[in-house]
């Protein structure tokens, strides 16, 4: 199947650079980017977290005063607390869980609390073309929260990327993005 790409996406031509680094995890959630691009960007929009925010944490290590707005409605502080509590019960009372698994859940919960504070905000909202539900965020709402002219976008929203990027309302949104990494999903 051949996808027709809208003309306004022609700006996606690659540029050669000599300062590429990998930030984020070694698996899904990590990307190869230019270090100078991160230093130039004072705002990271992150669409999609799950339980891996190593990209966002690494971005902040390179640019400590950057602001980050992360969007993911599938996880929250409560999600990770419940996961930790459940694993502690399984470890203490049932013996179904190893100490290593319990420690991993504690580290996830702790790292979430450590990262998402101050200028790093997690919005429990779904990035979507329209605001159909109370937890939906469209590009107009997202951009109303951004106070920057140097924006980096990371997008991994499990199949909704094309709908968001190819929507007519996204044309102006894309013009405000200076740099981005994108993981596209296609489900037939």
Backbone as CSV, one residue per row, in Angstrom:
resi,resn,N_x,N_y,N_z,CA_x,CA_y,CA_z,C_x,C_y,C_z
1,UNK,0.841,-1.185,0.000,0.000,0.000,0.000,0.884,1.244,0.000
2,UNK,0.584,2.183,-0.835,1.330,3.436,-0.916,0.509,4.524,-0.242
3,UNK,1.149,5.203,0.713,0.477,6.300,1.409,0.783,7.610,0.710
4,UNK,-0.230,8.445,0.540,-0.006,9.764,-0.038,0.317,10.719,1.111
5,UNK,1.440,11.375,1.004,1.894,12.298,2.032,1.466,13.709,1.636
6,UNK,0.802,14.435,2.521,0.415,15.813,2.201,1.647,16.680,1.909
7,UNK,1.484,17.657,1.023,2.602,18.506,0.607,3.246,19.240,1.774
8,UNK,2.471,19.605,2.765,3.049,20.365,3.876,4.027,19.530,4.703
9,UNK,4.070,18.228,4.481,5.033,17.386,5.187,6.359,17.268,4.427
10,UNK,6.502,17.976,3.309,7.757,17.958,2.554,8.921,18.532,3.362
11,UNK,8.625,19.217,4.430,9.671,19.794,5.280,10.447,18.719,6.032
12,UNK,10.065,17.476,5.863,10.675,16.385,6.612,11.946,15.840,5.962
13,UNK,12.575,16.617,5.137,13.810,16.166,4.495,14.926,16.061,5.533
14,UNK,15.708,14.981,5.522,16.784,14.819,6.510,17.925,15.812,6.286
15,UNK,18.626,16.119,7.361,19.776,17.024,7.335,20.953,16.279,7.947
16,UNK,22.131,16.361,7.308,23.319,15.693,7.823,23.945,16.517,8.951
17,UNK,24.276,15.844,10.059,24.937,16.490,11.199,26.025,15.553,11.715
18,UNK,26.953,16.107,12.484,28.065,15.285,12.970,28.086,15.115,14.487
19,UNK,26.996,15.460,15.160,26.980,15.340,16.621,25.824,14.457,17.109
20,UNK,25.587,13.368,16.390,24.478,12.480,16.745,24.775,11.696,18.024
21,UNK,23.772,11.618,18.877,23.840,10.819,20.101,22.530,10.073,20.253
22,UNK,22.562,9.004,21.003,21.323,8.281,21.302,20.867,8.684,22.691
23,UNK,19.625,9.115,22.775,19.064,9.393,24.099,17.807,8.554,24.271
24,UNK,17.534,8.235,25.501,16.448,7.316,25.796,16.997,5.912,25.956
25,UNK,16.101,4.966,26.095,16.516,3.585,26.327,17.162,2.990,25.081
26,UNK,17.820,1.860,25.266,18.462,1.177,24.141,17.444,0.501,23.228
27,UNK,16.227,0.346,23.697,15.183,-0.311,22.924,14.161,0.721,22.473
28,UNK,12.910,0.330,22.481,11.832,1.244,22.157,11.879,2.414,23.147
29,UNK,11.751,3.628,22.658,11.806,4.787,23.548,13.091,5.571,23.429
30,UNK,14.053,5.056,22.675,15.307,5.763,22.457,15.412,6.199,21.010
31,UNK,16.065,7.327,20.796,16.197,7.872,19.453,17.587,8.459,19.272
32,UNK,18.048,8.497,18.020,19.318,9.130,17.675,18.995,10.551,17.222
33,UNK,19.586,11.526,17.925,19.312,12.938,17.646,20.615,13.738,17.698
34,UNK,20.552,14.926,17.220,21.684,15.840,17.284,21.724,16.496,18.669
35,UNK,22.873,16.434,19.306,23.023,17.042,20.636,22.815,18.555,20.568
36,UNK,23.300,19.179,19.510,23.135,20.631,19.385,21.663,21.016,19.226
37,UNK,20.879,20.153,18.603,19.445,20.407,18.455,18.771,20.435,19.828
38,UNK,19.143,19.515,20.683,18.564,19.494,22.031,18.939,20.770,22.778
39,UNK,20.195,21.186,22.654,20.634,22.403,23.341,19.917,23.647,22.821
40,UNK,19.504,23.628,21.560,18.783,24.765,20.973,17.305,24.772,21.362
41,UNK,16.785,23.625,21.738,15.359,23.494,22.047,15.134,23.733,23.532
42,UNK,14.269,24.671,23.847,14.015,24.907,25.271,12.678,24.329,25.722
43,UNK,12.027,23.574,24.819,10.736,22.981,25.163,10.612,21.632,24.469
44,UNK,10.303,20.600,25.227,10.060,19.272,24.668,8.591,18.933,24.832
45,UNK,7.938,18.658,23.718,6.595,18.087,23.740,6.760,16.596,23.531
46,UNK,6.286,15.823,24.472,6.440,14.377,24.407,5.062,13.736,24.339
47,UNK,4.762,13.129,23.203,3.476,12.464,23.013,3.691,10.971,23.133
48,UNK,3.347,10.394,24.281,3.480,8.966,24.529,4.605,8.669,25.506
49,UNK,4.256,8.048,26.642,5.233,7.705,27.681,5.287,6.216,27.982
50,UNK,4.127,5.633,28.267,4.031,4.286,28.827,4.810,4.267,30.132
51,UNK,5.750,3.342,30.309,6.536,3.339,31.555,8.016,3.577,31.269
52,UNK,8.294,4.321,30.189,9.672,4.621,29.822,9.806,6.101,29.475
53,UNK,10.349,6.874,30.386,10.588,8.295,30.165,12.086,8.584,30.159
54,UNK,12.862,7.620,29.700,14.310,7.817,29.631,14.679,8.878,28.585
55,UNK,13.912,8.994,27.511,14.177,10.040,26.521,14.031,11.410,27.175
56,UNK,12.950,11.592,27.898,12.692,12.875,28.549,13.761,13.180,29.601
57,UNK,14.149,12.169,30.370,15.181,12.356,31.399,16.530,12.693,30.765
58,UNK,16.887,12.006,29.688,18.152,12.291,28.998,18.133,13.675,28.351
59,UNK,16.996,14.067,27.801,16.839,15.404,27.224,17.134,16.449,28.295
60,UNK,16.601,16.230,29.482,16.786,17.165,30.595,18.237,17.186,31.086
61,UNK,18.928,16.071,31.007,20.350,16.052,31.391,21.178,16.940,30.458
62,UNK,20.820,16.941,29.183,21.549,17.750,28.207,21.121,19.211,28.277
63,UNK,19.840,19.439,28.537,19.303,20.806,28.608,18.503,20.941,29.913
64,UNK,19.191,21.138,31.038,18.545,21.091,32.360,17.445,22.123,32.605
65,UNK,17.445,23.215,31.861,16.408,24.225,32.110,15.255,24.144,31.108
66,UNK,15.259,23.124,30.272,14.169,22.939,29.308,12.878,22.602,30.049
67,UNK,11.778,23.016,29.461,10.459,22.618,29.958,10.003,21.403,29.170
68,UNK,9.277,20.524,29.835,8.765,19.326,29.176,7.279,19.174,29.492
69,UNK,6.500,18.982,28.456,5.095,18.612,28.606,4.933,17.232,27.983
70,UNK,4.612,16.258,28.802,4.414,14.885,28.341,2.922,14.580,28.349
71,UNK,2.459,13.909,27.306,1.047,13.551,27.174,0.917,12.041,27.060
72,UNK,0.175,11.458,27.988,-0.155,10.037,27.929,-1.277,9.779,28.927
73,UNK,-2.409,9.379,28.426,-3.568,9.140,29.285,-3.608,7.718,29.840
74,UNK,-2.679,6.861,29.402,-2.727,5.455,29.815,-1.986,5.179,31.113
75,UNK,-1.174,6.130,31.574,-0.406,5.929,32.806,-0.433,7.194,33.655
76,UNK,-0.160,7.004,34.959,-0.141,8.132,35.887,0.653,7.742,37.126
77,UNK,0.847,8.699,38.013,1.492,8.410,39.290,0.714,7.312,40.019
78,UNK,-0.590,7.390,39.933,-1.458,6.389,40.573,-1.235,4.997,39.981
79,UNK,-1.070,4.922,38.662,-0.792,3.646,37.984,0.439,2.981,38.570
80,UNK,1.513,3.765,38.695,2.781,3.205,39.161,2.751,2.907,40.657
81,UNK,1.999,3.701,41.413,1.840,3.408,42.841,1.079,2.091,43.024
82,UNK,-0.013,1.933,42.274,-0.791,0.684,42.369,0.041,-0.526,41.959
83,UNK,0.832,-0.368,40.899,1.699,-1.461,40.451,2.706,-1.821,41.544
84,UNK,3.282,-0.815,42.188,4.235,-1.040,43.267,3.556,-1.726,44.447
85,UNK,2.395,-1.237,44.846,1.660,-1.821,45.979,1.280,-3.278,45.704
86,UNK,0.819,-3.539,44.490,0.438,-4.902,44.116,1.652,-5.830,44.129
87,UNK,2.771,-5.349,43.606,3.966,-6.195,43.593,4.503,-6.427,44.997
88,UNK,4.377,-5.435,45.888,4.815,-5.608,47.275,3.974,-6.676,47.965
89,UNK,2.658,-6.655,47.725,1.779,-7.674,48.307,2.137,-9.066,47.789
90,UNK,2.380,-9.174,46.491,2.745,-10.468,45.913,4.075,-10.968,46.475
91,UNK,4.996,-10.061,46.677,6.312,-10.432,47.200,6.210,-10.859,48.669
92,UNK,5.514,-10.063,49.472,5.459,-10.310,50.915,4.547,-11.467,51.311
93,UNK,3.395,-11.558,50.652,2.385,-12.504,51.125,2.229,-13.759,50.271
94,UNK,2.589,-13.690,49.016,2.351,-14.835,48.128,3.629,-15.502,47.648
95,UNK,4.715,-14.775,47.668,5.964,-15.326,47.158,5.989,-15.485,45.656
96,UNK,5.057,-14.826,44.960,4.978,-14.946,43.500,5.936,-14.018,42.772
97,UNK,6.541,-13.117,43.484,7.350,-12.097,42.847,8.751,-12.112,43.429
98,UNK,9.732,-11.883,42.595,11.108,-11.838,43.085,11.402,-10.437,43.625
99,UNK,12.416,-10.341,44.455,12.839,-9.043,44.975,13.265,-8.140,43.824
100,UNK,13.851,-8.716,42.806,14.290,-7.951,41.633,13.105,-7.255,40.961
101,UNK,11.973,-7.966,40.824,10.769,-7.382,40.220,10.186,-6.280,41.101
102,UNK,10.187,-6.515,42.393,9.699,-5.510,43.334,10.566,-4.253,43.251
103,UNK,11.872,-4.441,43.208,12.815,-3.321,43.117,12.601,-2.537,41.822
104,UNK,12.349,-3.238,40.723,12.108,-2.579,39.435,10.873,-1.683,39.520
105,UNK,9.793,-2.179,40.122,8.576,-1.374,40.259,8.795,-0.170,41.172
106,UNK,9.601,-0.352,42.210,9.937,0.768,43.091,10.731,1.819,42.314
107,UNK,11.682,1.393,41.497,12.504,2.326,40.723,11.671,3.089,39.692
108,UNK,10.717,2.424,39.071,9.836,3.099,38.109,9.021,4.177,38.821
109,UNK,8.428,3.819,39.953,7.612,4.777,40.707,8.464,5.961,41.173
110,UNK,9.623,5.661,41.721,10.510,6.713,42.226,10.997,7.624,41.096
111,UNK,11.364,7.041,39.957,11.864,7.866,38.852,10.746,8.736,38.272
112,UNK,9.512,8.228,38.276,8.375,9.041,37.832,8.232,10.263,38.740
113,UNK,8.245,10.035,40.044,8.110,11.136,40.999,9.255,12.138,40.869
114,UNK,10.462,11.643,40.645,11.629,12.518,40.529,11.606,13.363,39.260
115,UNK,11.120,12.805,38.165,11.141,13.533,36.897,9.987,14.523,36.776
116,UNK,8.791,14.082,37.082,7.614,14.906,36.816,7.314,15.842,37.976
117,UNK,8.037,16.941,37.965,7.862,18.008,38.944,8.400,19.298,38.343
118,UNK,7.964,20.417,38.860,8.445,21.710,38.366,8.083,21.945,36.914
119,UNK,9.098,22.154,36.072,8.857,22.468,34.661,8.670,21.222,33.791
120,UNK,8.568,20.065,34.432,8.314,18.809,33.714,6.934,18.314,34.145
121,UNK,5.978,18.395,33.220,4.573,18.140,33.544,4.043,16.971,32.721
122,UNK,3.331,16.071,33.384,2.666,14.963,32.702,1.174,15.274,32.661
123,UNK,0.648,15.419,31.460,-0.784,15.626,31.267,-1.421,14.271,31.008
124,UNK,-2.415,13.926,31.786,-3.112,12.649,31.630,-4.169,12.800,30.534
125,UNK,-3.692,13.064,29.333,-4.576,13.334,28.213,-4.115,12.565,26.982
126,UNK,-5.076,12.238,26.145,-4.809,11.554,24.885,-4.628,12.594,23.788
127,UNK,-3.525,12.526,23.069,-3.318,13.412,21.926,-4.213,12.904,20.802
128,UNK,-5.106,13.773,20.371,-6.122,13.357,19.413,-6.439,14.512,18.461
129,UNK,-7.064,14.205,17.361,-7.429,15.208,16.367,-8.470,16.177,16.927
130,UNK,-9.431,15.656,17.655,-10.500,16.461,18.241,-10.626,16.155,19.733
131,UNK,-11.240,17.058,20.436,-11.509,16.824,21.856,-12.886,16.167,21.987
132,UNK,-12.892,14.846,21.868,-14.135,14.088,21.952,-14.483,13.723,23.384
133,UNK,-13.470,13.628,24.232,-13.655,13.257,25.632,-12.928,14.268,26.508
134,UNK,-13.238,14.250,27.785,-12.643,15.233,28.698,-11.132,15.072,28.835
135,UNK,-10.609,13.884,28.529,-9.160,13.689,28.637,-8.457,13.735,27.282
136,UNK,-9.101,14.334,26.272,-8.484,14.508,24.957,-7.816,15.874,24.876
137,UNK,-6.681,15.913,24.194,-5.983,17.169,23.925,-5.705,17.254,22.436
138,UNK,-6.233,18.290,21.784,-5.917,18.500,20.376,-4.751,19.481,20.288
139,UNK,-4.266,19.724,19.070,-3.068,20.557,18.927,-3.293,21.984,19.406
140,UNK,-4.512,22.508,19.286,-4.769,23.863,19.771,-4.614,23.937,21.285
141,UNK,-5.171,22.981,22.008,-5.039,22.971,23.471,-3.579,22.795,23.880
142,UNK,-2.900,21.878,23.223,-1.493,21.622,23.556,-0.656,22.875,23.347
143,UNK,-0.825,23.522,22.202,-0.017,24.706,21.905,-0.386,25.896,22.784
144,UNK,-1.605,25.929,23.300,-1.976,27.024,24.214,-1.198,26.936,25.524
145,UNK,-0.644,25.782,25.819,0.130,25.574,27.049,1.632,25.785,26.849
146,UNK,2.049,25.919,25.600,3.474,26.031,25.282,3.872,27.500,25.203
147,UNK,4.944,27.838,25.901,5.455,29.209,25.879,6.913,29.166,25.439
148,UNK,7.111,28.909,24.148,8.454,28.767,23.615,8.438,28.925,22.109
149,UNK,9.574,29.300,21.580,9.750,29.372,20.128,10.756,28.339,19.637
150,UNK,11.242,27.494,20.532,12.233,26.472,20.165,11.736,25.126,20.686
151,UNK,10.884,24.480,19.901,10.155,23.299,20.356,10.671,22.033,19.681
152,UNK,10.898,21.012,20.498,11.274,19.679,20.037,10.079,18.772,20.319
153,UNK,9.687,17.970,19.343,8.554,17.063,19.499,9.029,15.620,19.433
154,UNK,8.622,14.821,20.420,8.821,13.368,20.378,7.435,12.744,20.341
155,UNK,7.176,11.937,19.317,5.836,11.370,19.160,5.893,9.864,18.978
156,UNK,5.209,9.164,19.883,5.047,7.709,19.813,3.710,7.393,20.454
157,UNK,2.637,7.584,19.688,1.292,7.449,20.258,0.511,6.282,19.663
158,UNK,1.237,5.222,19.396,0.671,3.908,19.077,-0.481,3.920,18.075
159,UNK,-0.211,4.453,16.884,-1.182,4.347,15.808,-1.958,5.610,15.516
160,UNK,-1.868,6.626,16.359,-2.613,7.860,16.135,-1.742,8.955,15.517
161,UNK,-0.478,8.648,15.231,0.452,9.648,14.712,-0.037,10.246,13.390
162,UNK,-0.397,9.381,12.456,-0.805,9.859,11.140,-2.054,10.733,11.222
163,UNK,-3.028,10.327,12.012,-4.256,11.119,12.138,-3.957,12.511,12.686
164,UNK,-3.100,12.585,13.693,-2.771,13.877,14.300,-1.955,14.735,13.338
165,UNK,-0.937,14.152,12.709,-0.066,14.930,11.830,-0.735,15.352,10.525
166,UNK,-1.652,14.552,10.027,-2.261,14.827,8.726,-3.577,15.591,8.813
167,UNK,-3.999,15.924,10.002,-5.220,16.705,10.182,-4.963,18.146,9.733
168,UNK,-5.975,18.771,9.153,-5.822,20.150,8.658,-5.391,21.122,9.753
169,UNK,-5.851,20.901,10.970,-5.494,21.796,12.076,-4.015,21.684,12.443
170,UNK,-3.384,20.606,12.040,-1.992,20.375,12.422,-0.987,21.143,11.575
171,UNK,-1.422,21.732,10.480,-0.502,22.460,9.611,0.181,23.577,10.393
172,UNK,-0.580,24.395,11.074,0.002,25.492,11.860,0.822,24.951,13.027
173,UNK,0.359,23.876,13.617,1.094,23.237,14.710,2.480,22.798,14.242
174,UNK,2.546,22.132,13.096,3.827,21.643,12.583,4.789,22.779,12.259
175,UNK,4.260,23.925,11.879,5.115,25.078,11.590,5.819,25.591,12.847
176,UNK,5.277,25.290,14.023,5.879,25.764,15.278,6.933,24.801,15.816
177,UNK,6.993,23.599,15.254,7.939,22.581,15.722,9.266,22.764,14.991
178,UNK,10.336,22.896,15.743,11.652,23.072,15.139,12.308,21.737,14.792
179,UNK,12.174,20.759,15.685,12.819,19.451,15.517,11.888,18.389,16.072
180,UNK,11.978,17.189,15.506,11.197,16.112,16.110,11.727,14.741,15.764
181,UNK,11.349,13.792,16.615,11.543,12.371,16.357,10.158,11.748,16.405
182,UNK,9.998,10.721,15.605,8.671,10.170,15.407,8.765,8.668,15.216
183,UNK,7.915,7.946,15.897,7.781,6.515,15.642,6.387,6.306,15.075
184,UNK,6.363,5.895,13.816,5.078,5.690,13.140,4.614,4.257,13.295
185,UNK,3.330,4.106,13.503,2.697,2.793,13.578,1.615,2.748,12.517
186,UNK,1.481,1.619,11.902,0.415,1.451,10.926,-0.285,0.147,11.237
187,UNK,-1.578,0.246,11.469,-2.374,-0.937,11.760,-3.399,-1.095,10.647
188,UNK,-3.348,-2.213,9.959,-4.293,-2.446,8.846,-5.622,-2.920,9.377
